[in-house]
mmCIF file of C-alpha atoms in Angstrom:
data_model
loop_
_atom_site.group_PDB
_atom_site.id
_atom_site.type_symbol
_atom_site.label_atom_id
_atom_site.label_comp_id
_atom_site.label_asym_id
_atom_site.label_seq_id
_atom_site.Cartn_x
_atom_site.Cartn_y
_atom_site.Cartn_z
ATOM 1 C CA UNK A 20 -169.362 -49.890 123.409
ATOM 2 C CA UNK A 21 -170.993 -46.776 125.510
ATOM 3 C CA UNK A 22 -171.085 -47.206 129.429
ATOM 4 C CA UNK A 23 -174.839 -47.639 130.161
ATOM 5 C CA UNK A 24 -174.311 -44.827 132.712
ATOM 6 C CA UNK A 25 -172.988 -42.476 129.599
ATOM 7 C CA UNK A 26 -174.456 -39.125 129.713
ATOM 8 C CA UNK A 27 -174.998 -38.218 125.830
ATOM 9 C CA UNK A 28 -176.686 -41.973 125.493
ATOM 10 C CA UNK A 29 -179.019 -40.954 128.495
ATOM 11 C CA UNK A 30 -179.917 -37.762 127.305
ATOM 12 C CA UNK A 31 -181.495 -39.209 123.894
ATOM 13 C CA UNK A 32 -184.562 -41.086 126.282
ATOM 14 C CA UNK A 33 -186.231 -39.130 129.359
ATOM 15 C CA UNK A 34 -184.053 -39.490 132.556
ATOM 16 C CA UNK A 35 -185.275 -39.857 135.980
ATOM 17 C CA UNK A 36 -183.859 -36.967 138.470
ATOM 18 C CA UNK A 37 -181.363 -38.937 139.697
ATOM 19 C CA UNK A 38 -180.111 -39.775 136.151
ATOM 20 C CA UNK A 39 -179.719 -36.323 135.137
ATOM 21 C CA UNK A 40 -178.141 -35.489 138.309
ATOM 22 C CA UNK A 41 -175.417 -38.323 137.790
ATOM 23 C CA UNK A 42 -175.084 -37.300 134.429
ATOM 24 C CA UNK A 43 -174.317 -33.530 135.448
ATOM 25 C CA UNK A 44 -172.401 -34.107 138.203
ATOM 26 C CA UNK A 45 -170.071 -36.377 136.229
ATOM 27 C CA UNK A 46 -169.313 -34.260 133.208
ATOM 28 C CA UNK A 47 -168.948 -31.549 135.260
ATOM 29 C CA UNK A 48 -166.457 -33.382 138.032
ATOM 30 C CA UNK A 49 -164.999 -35.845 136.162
ATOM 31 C CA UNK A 50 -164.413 -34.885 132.574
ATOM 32 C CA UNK A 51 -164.251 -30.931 133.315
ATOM 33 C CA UNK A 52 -166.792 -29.917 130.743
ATOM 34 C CA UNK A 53 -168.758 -26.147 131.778
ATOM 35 C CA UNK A 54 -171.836 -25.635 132.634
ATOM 36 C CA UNK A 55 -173.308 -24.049 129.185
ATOM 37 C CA UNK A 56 -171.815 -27.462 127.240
ATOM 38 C CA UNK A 57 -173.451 -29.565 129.681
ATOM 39 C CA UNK A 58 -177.174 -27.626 129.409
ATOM 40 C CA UNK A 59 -176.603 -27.943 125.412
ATOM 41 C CA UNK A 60 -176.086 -32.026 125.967
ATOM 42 C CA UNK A 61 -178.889 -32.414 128.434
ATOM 43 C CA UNK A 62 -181.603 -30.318 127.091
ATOM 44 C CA UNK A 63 -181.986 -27.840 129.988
ATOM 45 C CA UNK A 64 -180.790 -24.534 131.003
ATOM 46 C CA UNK A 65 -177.842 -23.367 133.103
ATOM 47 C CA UNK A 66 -179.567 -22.526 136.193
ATOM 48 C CA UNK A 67 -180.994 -25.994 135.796
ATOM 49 C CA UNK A 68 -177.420 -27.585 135.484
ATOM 50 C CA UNK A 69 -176.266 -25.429 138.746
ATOM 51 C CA UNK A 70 -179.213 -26.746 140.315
ATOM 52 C CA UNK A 71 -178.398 -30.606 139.583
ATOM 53 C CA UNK A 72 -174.594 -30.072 140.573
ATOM 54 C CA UNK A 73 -175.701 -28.447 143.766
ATOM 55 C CA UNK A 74 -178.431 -31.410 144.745
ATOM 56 C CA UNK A 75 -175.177 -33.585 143.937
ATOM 57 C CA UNK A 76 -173.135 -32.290 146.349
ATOM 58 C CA UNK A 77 -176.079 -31.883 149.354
ATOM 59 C CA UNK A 78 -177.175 -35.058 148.578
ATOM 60 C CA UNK A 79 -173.670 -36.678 149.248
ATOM 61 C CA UNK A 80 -173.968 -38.140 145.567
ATOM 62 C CA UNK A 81 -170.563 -35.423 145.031
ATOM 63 C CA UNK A 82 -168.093 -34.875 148.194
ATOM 64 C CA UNK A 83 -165.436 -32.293 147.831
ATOM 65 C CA UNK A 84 -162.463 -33.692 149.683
ATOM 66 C CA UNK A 85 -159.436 -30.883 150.736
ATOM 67 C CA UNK A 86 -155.964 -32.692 150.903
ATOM 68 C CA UNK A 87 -153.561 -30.852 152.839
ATOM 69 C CA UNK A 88 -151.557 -28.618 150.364
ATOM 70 C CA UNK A 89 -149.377 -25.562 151.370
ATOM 71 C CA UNK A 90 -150.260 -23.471 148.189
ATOM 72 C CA UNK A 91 -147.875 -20.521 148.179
ATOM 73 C CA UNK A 92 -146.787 -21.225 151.654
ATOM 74 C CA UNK A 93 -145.298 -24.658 150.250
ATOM 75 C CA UNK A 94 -142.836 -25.523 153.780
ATOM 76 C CA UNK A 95 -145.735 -25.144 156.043
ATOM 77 C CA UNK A 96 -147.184 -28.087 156.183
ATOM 78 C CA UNK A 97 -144.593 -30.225 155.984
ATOM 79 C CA UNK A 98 -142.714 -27.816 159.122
ATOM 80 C CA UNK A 99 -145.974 -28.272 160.954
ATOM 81 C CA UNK A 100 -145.645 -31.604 161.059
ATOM 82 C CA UNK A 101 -142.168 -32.153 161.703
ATOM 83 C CA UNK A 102 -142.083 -30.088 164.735
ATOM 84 C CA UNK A 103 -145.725 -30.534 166.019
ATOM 85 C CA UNK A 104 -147.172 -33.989 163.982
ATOM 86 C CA UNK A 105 -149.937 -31.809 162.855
ATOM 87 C CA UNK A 106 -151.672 -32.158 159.333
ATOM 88 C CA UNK A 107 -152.031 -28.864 157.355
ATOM 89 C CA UNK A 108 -154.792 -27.603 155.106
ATOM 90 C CA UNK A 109 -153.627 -24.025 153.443
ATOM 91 C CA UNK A 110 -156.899 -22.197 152.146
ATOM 92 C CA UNK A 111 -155.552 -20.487 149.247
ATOM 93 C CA UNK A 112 -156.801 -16.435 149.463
ATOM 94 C CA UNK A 113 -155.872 -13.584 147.281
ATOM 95 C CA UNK A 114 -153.383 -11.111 148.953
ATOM 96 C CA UNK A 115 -155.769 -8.647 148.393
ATOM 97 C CA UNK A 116 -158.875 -10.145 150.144
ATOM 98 C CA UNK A 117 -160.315 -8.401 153.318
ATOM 99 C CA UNK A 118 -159.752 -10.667 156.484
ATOM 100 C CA UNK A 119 -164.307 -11.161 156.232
ATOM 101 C CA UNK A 120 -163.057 -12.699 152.464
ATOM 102 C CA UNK A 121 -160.336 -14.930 154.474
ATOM 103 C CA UNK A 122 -162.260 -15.666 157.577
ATOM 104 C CA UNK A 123 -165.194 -17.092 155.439
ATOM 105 C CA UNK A 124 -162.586 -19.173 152.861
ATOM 106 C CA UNK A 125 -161.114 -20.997 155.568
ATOM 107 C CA UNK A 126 -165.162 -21.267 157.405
ATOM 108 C CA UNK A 127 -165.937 -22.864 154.282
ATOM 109 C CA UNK A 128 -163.050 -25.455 153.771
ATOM 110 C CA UNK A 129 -163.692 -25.934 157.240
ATOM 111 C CA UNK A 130 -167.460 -26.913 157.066
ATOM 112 C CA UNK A 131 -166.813 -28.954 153.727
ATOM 113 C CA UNK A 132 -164.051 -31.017 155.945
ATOM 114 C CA UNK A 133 -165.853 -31.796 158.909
ATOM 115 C CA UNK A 134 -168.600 -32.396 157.126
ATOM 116 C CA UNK A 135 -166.539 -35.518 154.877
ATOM 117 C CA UNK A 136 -165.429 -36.736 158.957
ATOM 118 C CA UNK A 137 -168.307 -36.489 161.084
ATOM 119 C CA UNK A 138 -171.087 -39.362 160.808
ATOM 120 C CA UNK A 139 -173.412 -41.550 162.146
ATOM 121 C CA UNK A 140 -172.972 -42.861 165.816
ATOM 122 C CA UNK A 141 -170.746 -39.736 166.472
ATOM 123 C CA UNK A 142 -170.076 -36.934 169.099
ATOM 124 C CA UNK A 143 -168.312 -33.654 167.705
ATOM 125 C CA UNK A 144 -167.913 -30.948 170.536
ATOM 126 C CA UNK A 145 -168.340 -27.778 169.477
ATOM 127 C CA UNK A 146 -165.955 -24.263 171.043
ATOM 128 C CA UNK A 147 -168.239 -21.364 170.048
ATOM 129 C CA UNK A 148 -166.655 -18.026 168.596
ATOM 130 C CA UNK A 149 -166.501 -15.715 165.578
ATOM 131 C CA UNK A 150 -165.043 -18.270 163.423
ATOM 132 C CA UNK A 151 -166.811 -21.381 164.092
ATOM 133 C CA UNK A 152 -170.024 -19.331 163.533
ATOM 134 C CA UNK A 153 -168.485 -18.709 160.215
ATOM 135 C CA UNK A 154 -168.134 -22.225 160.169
ATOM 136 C CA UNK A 155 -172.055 -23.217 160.975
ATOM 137 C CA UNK A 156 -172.920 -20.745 158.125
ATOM 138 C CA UNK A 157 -171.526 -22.959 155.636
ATOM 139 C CA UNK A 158 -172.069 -26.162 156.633
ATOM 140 C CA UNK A 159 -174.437 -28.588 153.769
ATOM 141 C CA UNK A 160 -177.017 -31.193 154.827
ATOM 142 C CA UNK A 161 -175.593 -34.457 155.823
ATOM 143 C CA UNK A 162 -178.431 -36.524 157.069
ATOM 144 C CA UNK A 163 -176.739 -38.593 160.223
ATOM 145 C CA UNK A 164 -177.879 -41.641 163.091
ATOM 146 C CA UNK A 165 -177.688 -41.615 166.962
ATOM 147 C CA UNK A 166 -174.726 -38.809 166.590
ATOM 148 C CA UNK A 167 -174.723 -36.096 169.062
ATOM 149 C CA UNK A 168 -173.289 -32.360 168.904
ATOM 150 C CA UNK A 169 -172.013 -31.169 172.421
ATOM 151 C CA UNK A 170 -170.987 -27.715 173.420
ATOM 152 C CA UNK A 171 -167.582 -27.580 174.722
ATOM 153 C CA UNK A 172 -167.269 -24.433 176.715
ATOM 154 C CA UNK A 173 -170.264 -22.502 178.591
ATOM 155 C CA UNK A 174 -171.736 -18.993 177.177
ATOM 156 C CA UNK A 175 -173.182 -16.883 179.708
ATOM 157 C CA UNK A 176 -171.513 -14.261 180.706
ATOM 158 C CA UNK A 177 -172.333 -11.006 183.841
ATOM 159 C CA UNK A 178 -174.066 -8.973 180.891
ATOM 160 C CA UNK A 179 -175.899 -11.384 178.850
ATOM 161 C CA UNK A 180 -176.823 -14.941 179.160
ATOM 162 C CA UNK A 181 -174.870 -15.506 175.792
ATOM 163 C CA UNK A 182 -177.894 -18.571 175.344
ATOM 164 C CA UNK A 183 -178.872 -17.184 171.820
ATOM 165 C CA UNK A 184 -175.835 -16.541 170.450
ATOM 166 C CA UNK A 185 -174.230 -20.735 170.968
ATOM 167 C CA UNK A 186 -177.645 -22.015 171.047
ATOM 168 C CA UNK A 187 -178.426 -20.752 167.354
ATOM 169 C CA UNK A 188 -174.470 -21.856 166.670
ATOM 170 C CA UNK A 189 -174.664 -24.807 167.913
ATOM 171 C CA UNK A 190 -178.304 -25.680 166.863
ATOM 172 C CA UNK A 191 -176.705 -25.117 163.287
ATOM 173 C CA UNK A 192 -174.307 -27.748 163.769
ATOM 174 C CA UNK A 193 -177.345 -30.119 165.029
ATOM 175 C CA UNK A 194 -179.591 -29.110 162.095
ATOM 176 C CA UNK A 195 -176.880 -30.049 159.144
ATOM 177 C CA UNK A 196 -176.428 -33.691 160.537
ATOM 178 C CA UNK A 197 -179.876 -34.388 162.120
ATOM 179 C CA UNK A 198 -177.961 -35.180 164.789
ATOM 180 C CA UNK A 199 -178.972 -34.181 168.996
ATOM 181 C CA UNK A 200 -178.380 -31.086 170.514
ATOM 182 C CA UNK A 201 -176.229 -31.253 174.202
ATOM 183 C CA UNK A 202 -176.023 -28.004 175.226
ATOM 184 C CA UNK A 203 -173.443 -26.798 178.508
ATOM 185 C CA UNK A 204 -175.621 -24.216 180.828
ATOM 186 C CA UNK A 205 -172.812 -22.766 182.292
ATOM 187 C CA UNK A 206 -170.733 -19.260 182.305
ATOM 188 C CA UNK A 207 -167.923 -18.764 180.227
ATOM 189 C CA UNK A 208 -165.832 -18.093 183.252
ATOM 190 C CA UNK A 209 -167.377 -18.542 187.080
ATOM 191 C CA UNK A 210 -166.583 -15.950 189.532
ATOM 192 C CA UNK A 211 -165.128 -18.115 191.955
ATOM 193 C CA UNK A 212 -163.522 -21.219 191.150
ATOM 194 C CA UNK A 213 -165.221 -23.349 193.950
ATOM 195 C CA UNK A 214 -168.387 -22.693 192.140
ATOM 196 C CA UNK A 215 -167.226 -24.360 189.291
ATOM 197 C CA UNK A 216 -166.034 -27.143 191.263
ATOM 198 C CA UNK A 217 -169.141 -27.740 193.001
ATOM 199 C CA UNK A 218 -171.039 -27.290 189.867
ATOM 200 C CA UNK A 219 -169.322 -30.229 188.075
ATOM 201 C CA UNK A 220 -170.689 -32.781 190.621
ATOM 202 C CA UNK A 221 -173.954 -31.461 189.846
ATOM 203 C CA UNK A 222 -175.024 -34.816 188.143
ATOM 204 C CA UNK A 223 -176.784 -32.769 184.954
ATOM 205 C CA UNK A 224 -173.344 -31.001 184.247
ATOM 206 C CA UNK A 225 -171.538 -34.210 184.899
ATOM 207 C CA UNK A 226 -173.532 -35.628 182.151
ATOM 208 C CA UNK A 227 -172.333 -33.581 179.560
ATOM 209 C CA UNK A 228 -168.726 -33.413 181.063
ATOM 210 C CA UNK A 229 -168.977 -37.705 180.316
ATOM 211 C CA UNK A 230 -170.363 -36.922 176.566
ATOM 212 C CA UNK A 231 -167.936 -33.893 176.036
ATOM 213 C CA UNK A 232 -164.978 -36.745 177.005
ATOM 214 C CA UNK A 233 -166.215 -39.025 174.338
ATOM 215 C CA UNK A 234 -166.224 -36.839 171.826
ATOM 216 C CA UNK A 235 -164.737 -38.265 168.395
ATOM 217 C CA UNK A 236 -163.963 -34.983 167.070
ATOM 218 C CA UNK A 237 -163.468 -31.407 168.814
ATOM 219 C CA UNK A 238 -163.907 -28.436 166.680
ATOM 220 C CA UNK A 239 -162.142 -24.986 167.718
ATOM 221 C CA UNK A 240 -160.330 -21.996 166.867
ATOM 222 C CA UNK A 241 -157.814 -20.086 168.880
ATOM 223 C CA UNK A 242 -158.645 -16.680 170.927
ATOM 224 C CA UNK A 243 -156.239 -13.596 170.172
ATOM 225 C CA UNK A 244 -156.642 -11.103 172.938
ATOM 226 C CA UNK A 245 -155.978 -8.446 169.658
ATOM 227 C CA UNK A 246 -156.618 -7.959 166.221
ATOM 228 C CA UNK A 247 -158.419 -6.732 163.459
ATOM 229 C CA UNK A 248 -161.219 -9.108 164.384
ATOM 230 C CA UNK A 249 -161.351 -9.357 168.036
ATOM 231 C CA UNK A 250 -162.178 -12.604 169.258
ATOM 232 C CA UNK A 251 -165.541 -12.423 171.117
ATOM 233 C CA UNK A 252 -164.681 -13.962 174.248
ATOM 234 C CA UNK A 253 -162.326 -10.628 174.711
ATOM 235 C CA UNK A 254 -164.642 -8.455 173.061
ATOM 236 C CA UNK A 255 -168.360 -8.974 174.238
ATOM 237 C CA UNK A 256 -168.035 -9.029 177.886
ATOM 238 C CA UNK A 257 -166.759 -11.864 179.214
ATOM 239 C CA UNK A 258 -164.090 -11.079 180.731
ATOM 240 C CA UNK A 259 -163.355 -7.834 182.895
ATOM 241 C CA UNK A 260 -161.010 -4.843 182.469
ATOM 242 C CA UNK A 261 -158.920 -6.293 185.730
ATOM 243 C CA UNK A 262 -159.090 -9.994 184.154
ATOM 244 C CA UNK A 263 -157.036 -8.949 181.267
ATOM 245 C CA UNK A 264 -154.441 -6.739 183.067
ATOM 246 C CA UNK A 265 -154.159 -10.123 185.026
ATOM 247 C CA UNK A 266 -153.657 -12.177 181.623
ATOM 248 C CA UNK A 267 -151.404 -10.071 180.469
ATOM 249 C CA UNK A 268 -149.348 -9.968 183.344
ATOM 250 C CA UNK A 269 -149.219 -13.346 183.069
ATOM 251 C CA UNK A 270 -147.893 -13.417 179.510
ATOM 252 C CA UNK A 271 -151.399 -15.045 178.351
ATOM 253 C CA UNK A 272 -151.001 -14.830 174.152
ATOM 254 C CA UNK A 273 -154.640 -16.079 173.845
ATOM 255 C CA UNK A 274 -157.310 -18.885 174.582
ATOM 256 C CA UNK A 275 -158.285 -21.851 173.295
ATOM 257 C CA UNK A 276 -161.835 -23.332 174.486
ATOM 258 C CA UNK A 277 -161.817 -20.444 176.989
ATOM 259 C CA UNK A 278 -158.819 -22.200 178.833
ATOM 260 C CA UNK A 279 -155.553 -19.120 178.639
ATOM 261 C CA UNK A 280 -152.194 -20.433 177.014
ATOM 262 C CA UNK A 281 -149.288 -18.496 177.631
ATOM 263 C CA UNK A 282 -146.634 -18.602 174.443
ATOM 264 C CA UNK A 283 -144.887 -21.973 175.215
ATOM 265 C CA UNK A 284 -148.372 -24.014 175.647
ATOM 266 C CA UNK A 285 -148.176 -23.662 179.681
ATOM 267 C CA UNK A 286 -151.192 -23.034 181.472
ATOM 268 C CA UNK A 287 -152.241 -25.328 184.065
ATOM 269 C CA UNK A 288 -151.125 -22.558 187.158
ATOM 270 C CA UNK A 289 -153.132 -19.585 185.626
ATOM 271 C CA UNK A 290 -155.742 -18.901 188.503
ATOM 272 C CA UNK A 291 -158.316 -17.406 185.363
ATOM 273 C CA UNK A 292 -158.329 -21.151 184.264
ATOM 274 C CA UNK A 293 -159.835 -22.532 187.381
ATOM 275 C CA UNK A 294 -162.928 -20.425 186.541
ATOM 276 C CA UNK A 295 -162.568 -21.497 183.326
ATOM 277 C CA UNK A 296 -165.819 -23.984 181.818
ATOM 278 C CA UNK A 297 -163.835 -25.344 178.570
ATOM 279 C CA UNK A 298 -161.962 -28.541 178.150
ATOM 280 C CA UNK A 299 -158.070 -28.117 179.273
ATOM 281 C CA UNK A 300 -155.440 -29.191 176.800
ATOM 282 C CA UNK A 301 -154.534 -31.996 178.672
ATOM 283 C CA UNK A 302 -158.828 -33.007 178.453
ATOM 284 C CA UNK A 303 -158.711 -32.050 174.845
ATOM 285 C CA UNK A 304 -155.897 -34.263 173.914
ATOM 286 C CA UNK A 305 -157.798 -37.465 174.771
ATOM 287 C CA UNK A 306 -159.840 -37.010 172.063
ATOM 288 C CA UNK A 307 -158.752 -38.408 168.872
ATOM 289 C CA UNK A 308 -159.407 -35.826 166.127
ATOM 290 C CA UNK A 309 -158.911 -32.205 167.099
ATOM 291 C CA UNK A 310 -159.847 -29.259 164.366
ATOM 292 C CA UNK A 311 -158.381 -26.062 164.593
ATOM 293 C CA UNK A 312 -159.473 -23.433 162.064
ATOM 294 C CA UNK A 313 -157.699 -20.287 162.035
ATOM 295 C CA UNK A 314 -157.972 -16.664 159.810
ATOM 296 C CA UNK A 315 -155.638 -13.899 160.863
ATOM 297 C CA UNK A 316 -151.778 -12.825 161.430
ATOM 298 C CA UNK A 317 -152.856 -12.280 164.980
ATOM 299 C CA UNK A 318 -153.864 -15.318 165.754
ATOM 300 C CA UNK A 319 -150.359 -16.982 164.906
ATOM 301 C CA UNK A 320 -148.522 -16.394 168.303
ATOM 302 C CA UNK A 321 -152.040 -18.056 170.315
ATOM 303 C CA UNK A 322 -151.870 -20.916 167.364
ATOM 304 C CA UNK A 323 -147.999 -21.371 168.193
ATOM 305 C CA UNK A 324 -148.632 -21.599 171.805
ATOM 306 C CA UNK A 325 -152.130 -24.517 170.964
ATOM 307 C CA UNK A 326 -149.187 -26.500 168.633
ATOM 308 C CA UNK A 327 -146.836 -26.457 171.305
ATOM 309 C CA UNK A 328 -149.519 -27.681 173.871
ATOM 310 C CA UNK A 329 -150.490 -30.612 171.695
ATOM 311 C CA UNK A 330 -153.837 -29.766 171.040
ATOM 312 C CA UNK A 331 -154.127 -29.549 167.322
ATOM 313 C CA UNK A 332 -154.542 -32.765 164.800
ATOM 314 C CA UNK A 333 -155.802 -30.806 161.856
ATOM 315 C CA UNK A 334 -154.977 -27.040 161.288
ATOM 316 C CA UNK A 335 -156.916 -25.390 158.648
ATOM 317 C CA UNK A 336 -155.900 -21.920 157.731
ATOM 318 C CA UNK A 337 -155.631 -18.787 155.107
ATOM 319 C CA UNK A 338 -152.419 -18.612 152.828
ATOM 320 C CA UNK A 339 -151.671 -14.955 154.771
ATOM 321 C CA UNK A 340 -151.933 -16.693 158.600
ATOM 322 C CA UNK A 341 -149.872 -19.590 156.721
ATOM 323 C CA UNK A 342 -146.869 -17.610 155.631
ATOM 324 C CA UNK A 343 -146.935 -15.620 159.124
ATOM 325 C CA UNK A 344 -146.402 -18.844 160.617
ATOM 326 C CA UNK A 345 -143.980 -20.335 158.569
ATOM 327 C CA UNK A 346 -141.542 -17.312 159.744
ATOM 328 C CA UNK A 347 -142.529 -17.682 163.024
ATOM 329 C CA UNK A 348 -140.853 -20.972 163.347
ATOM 330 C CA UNK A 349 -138.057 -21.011 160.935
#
């Protein structure tokens, strides 16, 4: 006998919308039949079908799930977390992609993950950059309750007030979960580290300091001071000609949350960090999932020097940044 759900039994009467969605979305995920077979079965065209399948997955009726897999980099993950008890999700990318191609594989994986985590009753703090605006360009509608998105790090910096550039980010991020908005009106960096101390007793920026340290989940990449694809906290102002020479003096490798790492994870006696407005490892580690998404070869020694910190629970990056790092620590 035919399941009642069975789509050639509820194509022969007129389906409801939700019918023919459940009916596309399950010969299409579960029994691996193509779109032009399945607009033959159900009466309707192909753009139709795409339409259905794409309803399915918005609608939450579909979730694609990632499970860590190395791909052609097959010793990463499990070397990640034997020496740093980190899960890892390999993106796999054609050799011959451009690192925009990369960048936006492992932005989407990214989105589609975070997406599957994140729910109602929820805070996810958000690090802005060039990748997780990647990121909040592919994110799909998840309707959420009472959760909250928090910025992480501030955005202003002595040339622009950087407000339009994490507010739309960050508003993104708000407007895929219906969730609220906390934003953190502070500079990247203050000029003088008593400012910044003075500034957190202010009781409105203590207020998101207390929802920033219940966060559930912190989202982030990792700042490369170079690159093919600068990250923008080196490359749109923030931080002066001087401030670098300092950094690299100081054998700085990159940033994570605006908060320098040298190469073995150290940090806590770099004078830049006490102007610094983003959550120190040691602040980051208290909360209990930590995303890291990563595209680029030259953002493998920074990534090293986050792993060896502690900061990352869930790396997800390209099969090219993959293989750099598996011969970085073998």
């Amino acid at each position: 006998a035919k399941s009642r759900m069975d789509p050639a039994r509820m194509c022969r009467r007129v389906m409801s919308k939700d019918e023919m969605i459940l009916a596309a979305a399950s010969m299409y995920y579960l029994q691996d039949i193509k779109m032009e077979t399945i607009a033959q079965r159900l009466h309707m065209s192909r753009s139709t079908v795409s339409r259905l399948l794409k309803e399915a997955r918005s609608s939450g009726l579909v979730s694609v799930t990632l499970r860590p897999t190395p791909s052609h980099a097959p010793e990463v993950a499990h070397l990640i977390a034997e020496q740093f008890g980190v899960e890892a999700y390999v993106v796999p990318v054609s050799d011959s992609a451009s690192m925009q191609k990369r960048l936006d594989q492992v932005a989407t994986a990214t989105a589609k993950m975070v997406t599957d985590w994140f729910d109602s009753d929820m805070i996810l703090g958000i690090a802005w950059g060039r990748t997780l605006g990647a990121v909040s360009q592919h994110l799909t509608k998840k309707p959420t309750r009472g959760s909250v998105i928090v910025q992480l790090n501030g955005g202003a910096n002595n040339r622009t007030s950087g407000v339009d550039y994490v507010d739309n980010l960050i508003s993104r991020f708000g407007e895929a979960f219906d969730a609220r908005v906390l934003s953190f009106p502070v500079p990247a960096f203050f000029d003088y580290a008593s400012t910044r101390h003075a500034m957190w007793r202010e009781r409105s920026i203590a207020r998101v300091l207390e929802v920033q340290r219940q966060a559930d989940i912190a989202l982030f990449s990792i700042g490369a001071v170079t690159g093919q694809v600068p990250s923008h906290v080196y490359s749109a102002g923030y931080l002066e000609p001087d401030d670098i020479r300092v950094l690299e003096s100081a054998g700085v490798v990159g940033d994570v949350c605006t908060v320098f790492l040298r190469a073995d994870g150290t940090y806590e006696d770099l004078a830049l960090n006490e102007r610094a407005t983003g959550p120190t490892p040691a602040e980051l580690t208290r909360i209990p999932r930590r995303v890291c998404a990563v595209a680029g070869e030259n953002k493998v020694i920074p990534l090293l020097a986050a792993l060896r910190a502690g900061i990352i629970t869930q790396l997800i990056l390209d099969e090219q940044t993959a293989r750099e790092l598996r011969r970085r620590i073998t």
